[in-house]
Short mmCIF file of C-alpha atoms and ligand atoms in Angstrom, two decimals:
data_model
loop_
_atom_site.label_atom_id
_atom_site.label_comp_id
_atom_site.label_asym_id
_atom_site.label_seq_id
_atom_site.Cartn_x
_atom_site.Cartn_y
_atom_site.Cartn_z
CA MET E 3 4.52 14.52 17.72
CA SER E 4 4.83 11.57 19.38
CA ARG E 5 4.48 9.31 18.24
CA ARG E 6 7.80 6.97 18.73
CA PRO E 7 7.77 4.15 15.83
CA LEU E 8 6.23 0.28 16.87
CA ILE E 9 6.39 -3.14 14.20
CA ALA E 10 4.04 -5.59 14.96
CA VAL E 11 5.24 -8.78 14.18
CA ASN E 12 1.50 -11.33 13.60
CA TRP E 13 2.96 -15.00 13.19
CA LYS E 14 -0.62 -15.70 12.34
CA MET E 15 -0.85 -20.04 12.85
CA HIS E 16 2.62 -20.92 12.54
CA LEU E 17 5.46 -22.32 15.24
CA SER E 18 5.26 -25.28 17.36
CA LEU E 19 5.35 -24.11 21.20
CA SER E 20 9.21 -24.41 21.47
CA GLU E 21 9.20 -22.80 17.67
CA ALA E 22 8.03 -19.91 19.44
CA ALA E 23 9.85 -19.15 22.41
CA ALA E 24 13.14 -19.58 20.75
CA LEU E 25 11.82 -16.99 18.34
CA ALA E 26 10.77 -14.35 20.94
CA GLU E 27 13.87 -14.88 22.90
CA ALA E 28 16.31 -14.05 20.41
CA ILE E 29 14.00 -10.73 19.56
CA SER E 30 13.93 -10.17 23.18
CA LEU E 31 17.56 -10.26 22.93
CA SER E 32 17.76 -8.74 19.71
CA VAL E 33 15.33 -5.47 20.71
CA ALA E 34 17.01 -4.04 23.83
CA THR E 35 19.82 -2.47 20.87
CA ALA E 36 16.27 -1.29 19.00
CA ALA E 37 14.73 2.51 18.89
CA CYS E 38 11.49 0.98 18.86
CA GLU E 39 8.84 -0.65 20.31
CA THR E 40 8.15 -3.94 19.27
CA VAL E 41 4.98 -6.47 20.24
CA ILE E 42 4.49 -9.76 19.77
CA ALA E 43 1.41 -11.80 18.74
CA PRO E 44 1.42 -14.98 18.52
CA PRO E 45 -0.89 -17.95 18.28
CA PHE E 46 -3.46 -18.00 21.40
CA THR E 47 -1.88 -21.64 21.82
CA SER E 48 1.42 -20.20 22.12
CA ILE E 49 0.68 -17.11 24.16
CA SER E 50 1.88 -17.84 26.79
CA VAL E 51 5.06 -19.59 26.16
CA VAL E 52 6.32 -16.38 24.69
CA ALA E 53 4.97 -14.61 27.88
CA GLU E 54 7.68 -17.41 29.16
CA ALA E 55 10.18 -15.78 26.67
CA LEU E 56 9.41 -12.39 27.14
CA ARG E 57 10.03 -11.94 31.24
CA GLY E 58 11.89 -8.78 31.81
CA SER E 59 11.93 -8.20 28.15
CA SER E 60 10.05 -4.59 27.13
CA VAL E 61 8.69 -6.04 23.78
CA MET E 62 5.03 -5.99 23.69
CA LEU E 63 1.94 -9.55 24.05
CA GLY E 64 -0.57 -9.03 21.66
CA ALA E 65 -2.94 -11.44 19.94
CA GLN E 66 -4.68 -11.78 16.50
CA ASN E 67 -7.99 -11.13 17.38
CA CYS E 68 -10.15 -11.73 20.96
CA CYS E 69 -13.52 -11.61 21.34
CA TRP E 70 -16.39 -8.69 22.26
CA ALA E 71 -17.84 -11.13 25.40
CA GLU E 72 -15.56 -11.24 28.41
CA GLN E 73 -17.23 -15.11 28.93
CA GLY E 74 -19.94 -16.72 28.15
CA ALA E 75 -21.21 -19.76 25.79
CA PHE E 76 -18.50 -18.53 22.58
CA THR E 77 -17.35 -21.74 21.97
CA GLY E 78 -13.53 -20.98 19.98
CA GLU E 79 -13.43 -17.56 20.78
CA ILE E 80 -11.25 -16.43 23.71
CA SER E 81 -12.01 -13.30 25.67
CA PRO E 82 -10.24 -10.02 25.88
CA LEU E 83 -9.75 -10.63 29.86
CA MET E 84 -8.21 -13.71 29.46
CA LEU E 85 -5.64 -12.49 27.07
CA LYS E 86 -5.26 -9.35 30.36
CA GLU E 87 -4.74 -11.92 32.31
CA LEU E 88 -1.43 -14.18 29.35
CA GLY E 89 0.15 -11.25 30.31
CA CYS E 90 -1.67 -9.48 26.56
CA SER E 91 -1.01 -5.48 26.73
CA MET E 92 -2.32 -5.27 22.11
CA VAL E 93 -5.01 -7.12 19.90
CA ILE E 94 -4.97 -7.37 16.10
CA VAL E 95 -8.59 -6.96 15.01
CA GLY E 96 -9.98 -7.35 11.96
CA HIS E 97 -7.85 -8.77 9.77
CA SER E 98 -8.11 -9.57 6.25
CA GLU E 99 -7.10 -12.88 6.47
CA ARG E 100 -10.83 -12.79 9.29
CA ARG E 101 -12.80 -11.37 6.65
CA GLN E 102 -11.43 -13.05 4.10
CA LEU E 103 -11.81 -16.51 5.21
CA PHE E 104 -14.00 -16.93 8.69
CA HIS E 105 -15.85 -13.91 7.20
CA GLU E 106 -15.78 -11.31 9.98
CA ASP E 107 -17.61 -8.49 8.40
CA ASN E 108 -17.39 -4.39 10.07
CA ARG E 109 -20.15 -4.75 12.39
CA MET E 110 -18.21 -7.69 13.77
CA VAL E 111 -15.35 -5.92 14.04
CA ASN E 112 -16.35 -3.09 15.93
CA ARG E 113 -17.38 -5.42 18.39
CA ARG E 114 -14.55 -7.25 18.89
CA LEU E 115 -12.81 -3.40 18.97
CA GLN E 116 -14.80 -2.55 21.76
CA GLY E 117 -15.19 -5.04 23.41
CA ALA E 118 -10.72 -5.60 23.84
CA MET E 119 -10.78 -1.84 24.56
CA ALA E 120 -13.19 -2.71 27.59
CA ALA E 121 -10.85 -4.88 28.81
CA GLY E 122 -8.09 -3.26 28.21
CA LEU E 123 -6.37 -4.02 25.65
CA VAL E 124 -5.26 -1.70 23.14
CA PRO E 125 -6.89 -2.58 19.64
CA VAL E 126 -4.82 -2.54 16.38
CA LEU E 127 -7.45 -2.03 14.03
CA CYS E 128 -6.48 -3.23 10.29
CA ILE E 129 -8.10 -1.76 7.30
CA GLY E 130 -6.92 -1.96 3.88
CA GLU E 131 -8.40 -3.02 0.17
CA THR E 132 -8.89 -5.79 -2.34
CA LEU E 133 -6.52 -5.23 -5.24
CA GLU E 134 -9.51 -4.36 -7.15
CA GLN E 135 -10.76 -2.41 -5.58
CA ARG E 136 -8.19 -0.80 -5.51
CA GLN E 137 -7.87 -0.98 -9.12
CA THR E 138 -11.77 0.59 -9.23
CA ASP E 139 -11.11 3.17 -7.66
CA GLN E 140 -12.95 2.03 -4.44
CA THR E 141 -9.44 2.52 -1.79
CA THR E 142 -10.40 5.35 -0.40
CA ALA E 143 -13.30 5.17 -0.13
CA VAL E 144 -13.75 0.84 1.70
CA LEU E 145 -10.85 2.66 3.79
CA LYS E 146 -12.63 4.79 4.74
CA GLU E 147 -16.83 3.24 5.34
CA GLN E 148 -14.23 0.03 7.19
CA LEU E 149 -12.68 2.81 9.79
CA LEU E 150 -16.25 4.55 10.52
CA GLU E 151 -18.21 1.10 10.95
CA CYS E 152 -15.37 -0.48 12.58
CA LEU E 153 -15.04 2.93 14.87
CA SER E 154 -18.81 3.67 15.40
CA ALA E 155 -19.46 4.08 18.34
CA VAL E 156 -16.22 4.47 19.69
CA SER E 157 -14.54 7.25 21.34
CA VAL E 158 -10.81 7.54 22.32
CA THR E 159 -9.45 10.09 23.98
CA ASP E 160 -5.70 8.76 24.64
CA PRO E 161 -4.47 8.55 21.41
CA SER E 162 -1.56 5.66 22.91
CA ARG E 163 -5.71 3.06 23.48
CA LEU E 164 -5.39 3.03 19.35
CA ILE E 165 -3.96 2.04 16.11
CA ILE E 166 -4.87 1.32 13.02
CA ALA E 167 -2.90 -1.21 10.43
CA TYR E 168 -3.46 -0.44 7.28
CA GLU E 169 -2.16 -3.73 5.01
CA PRO E 170 -4.03 -4.08 1.47
CA VAL E 171 -4.54 -7.41 1.13
CA TRP E 172 -3.52 -7.22 -2.88
CA ALA E 173 0.60 -6.04 -0.84
CA ILE E 174 -0.11 -9.42 1.69
CA GLY E 175 1.21 -12.07 1.65
CA THR E 176 2.26 -11.16 -2.33
CA GLY E 177 6.15 -10.15 -1.84
CA GLN E 178 4.98 -6.73 -3.66
CA THR E 179 4.36 -3.94 -1.24
CA ALA E 180 2.42 -0.93 -1.65
CA SER E 181 5.02 1.76 -3.19
CA SER E 182 5.66 4.49 -0.84
CA GLN E 183 3.64 6.70 -1.82
CA GLN E 184 0.88 4.28 -2.02
CA ALA E 185 0.73 4.15 1.49
CA GLN E 186 2.14 7.36 2.18
CA ASP E 187 -1.06 8.89 0.06
CA ALA E 188 -3.05 6.02 1.55
CA HIS E 189 -2.09 7.13 5.78
CA SER E 190 -2.79 10.85 5.06
CA PHE E 191 -6.07 9.28 4.21
CA ILE E 192 -7.28 8.03 6.90
CA ARG E 193 -5.11 10.30 9.30
CA GLY E 194 -7.50 12.28 7.59
CA ILE E 195 -11.43 10.69 8.22
CA LEU E 196 -9.66 9.82 12.65
CA ALA E 197 -8.99 13.86 12.34
CA ASP E 198 -12.90 14.01 11.43
CA MET E 199 -14.07 11.56 13.96
CA PHE E 200 -11.00 12.51 17.30
CA GLU E 201 -10.54 16.01 17.98
CA LYS E 202 -7.30 16.56 15.50
CA THR E 203 -4.89 16.68 18.04
CA ILE E 204 -6.02 13.30 18.59
CA ALA E 205 -6.04 11.95 14.95
CA THR E 206 -2.32 13.33 14.67
CA GLU E 207 -1.14 11.37 17.79
CA ILE E 208 -2.53 7.68 16.81
CA ARG E 209 0.02 4.82 15.04
CA ILE E 210 -0.84 4.16 11.59
CA LEU E 211 1.32 0.96 11.12
CA TYR E 212 2.46 -0.35 7.35
CA GLY E 213 0.73 -3.99 6.45
CA GLY E 214 1.85 -6.07 3.99
CA SER E 215 4.67 -7.22 2.60
CA VAL E 216 7.68 -5.67 4.78
CA LYS E 217 11.02 -5.98 5.00
CA SER E 218 14.53 -5.46 5.46
CA ASP E 219 15.52 -3.84 2.68
CA ASN E 220 11.97 -2.15 2.05
CA VAL E 221 11.01 -0.25 6.20
CA SER E 222 13.48 2.20 5.83
CA ALA E 223 11.33 3.35 2.70
CA LEU E 224 8.32 3.38 3.76
CA MET E 225 8.84 4.60 7.42
CA ALA E 226 10.26 7.68 6.51
CA GLN E 227 7.18 8.49 5.00
CA ALA E 228 5.43 11.67 7.35
CA ASP E 229 1.79 9.20 8.40
CA ILE E 230 3.83 6.14 8.83
CA ASP E 231 4.46 4.81 12.19
CA GLY E 232 5.36 1.19 12.03
CA ALA E 233 5.07 -1.45 10.10
CA LEU E 234 2.95 -5.10 10.74
CA VAL E 235 5.45 -7.76 9.32
CA GLY E 236 3.99 -11.22 9.14
CA GLY E 237 6.42 -13.89 6.90
CA ALA E 238 9.49 -12.08 7.56
CA GLY E 239 8.72 -11.59 11.08
CA LEU E 240 8.71 -15.45 11.44
CA HIS E 241 12.38 -15.66 11.27
CA ILE E 242 15.17 -13.82 13.27
CA ASP E 243 17.41 -13.09 11.03
CA SER E 244 14.90 -11.25 8.34
CA PHE E 245 12.35 -9.19 11.62
CA ALA E 246 16.16 -8.34 13.03
CA GLY E 247 17.18 -6.50 10.18
CA ILE E 248 13.41 -4.13 10.34
CA ILE E 249 14.24 -3.41 13.89
CA HIS E 250 17.42 -1.93 13.61
CA LEU E 251 16.13 0.14 10.29
CA VAL E 252 13.58 1.94 12.41
P1 13P L 330 3.19 -10.59 5.45
O1 13P L 330 3.98 -9.29 5.87
O2 13P L 330 3.52 -11.86 4.76
O3 13P L 330 3.07 -9.27 3.73
O4 13P L 330 2.32 -10.47 6.01
C1 13P L 330 1.23 -8.76 6.69
C2 13P L 330 0.41 -9.17 7.75
O5 13P L 330 -0.84 -9.99 7.26
C3 13P L 330 1.02 -9.40 8.56
O6 13P L 330 -0.71 -9.20 10.22
#
């Protein structure tokens, strides 16, 4: 198995241009001595300045969403080709905030994911259950449905071209992380579904990140789990001290 640990940071709708540039530069310096791969997903408007700050660095650039189409009349959307042109190699799709606040459903996420892949971007597909779904024992059914629908008609022959992020909605921005065992159980279930959908060797190699209140004091226990290959960090990625604490523990 060669699943290199990946720490992705989603800045959501935070940071001014100068703050984004300064933090990206600090992260790139800090990552030079870290063992994991790192990717920053800034707001669209900061991507250029972050690209400039990361020039020559091993830190990769990502985005927080993309349209399925390459161009056209899609007011307010961003084409995957535009992201490629800015130097992005990855893009988050299906984040729970997109699903909950902007009504994106699995079908739309599937289209966005396919658009990203067609443009050569690696999608980071976010899935995860709400608190109510967990409390009513629907977690595995929800995860399975999200995977089947978001990955419908998608073929994966190279496992490095797809990343899954398990982000239980109740753990996002709440300070309430899933326990290492809860996360491992979900990741192992997800890998099993991927093995049914794709070749087993592909499923074994696809990286599955955990997201939801990841911090330096819980990342080691999460990363010690067999099927957790990295983290998708939100709040703790907005300050160099907390983020450096995470990447140096991985
Ligand atoms: P927090 O780390 O702030 O909980 O956010 C997680 C997240 O949504 C990353 O995409």
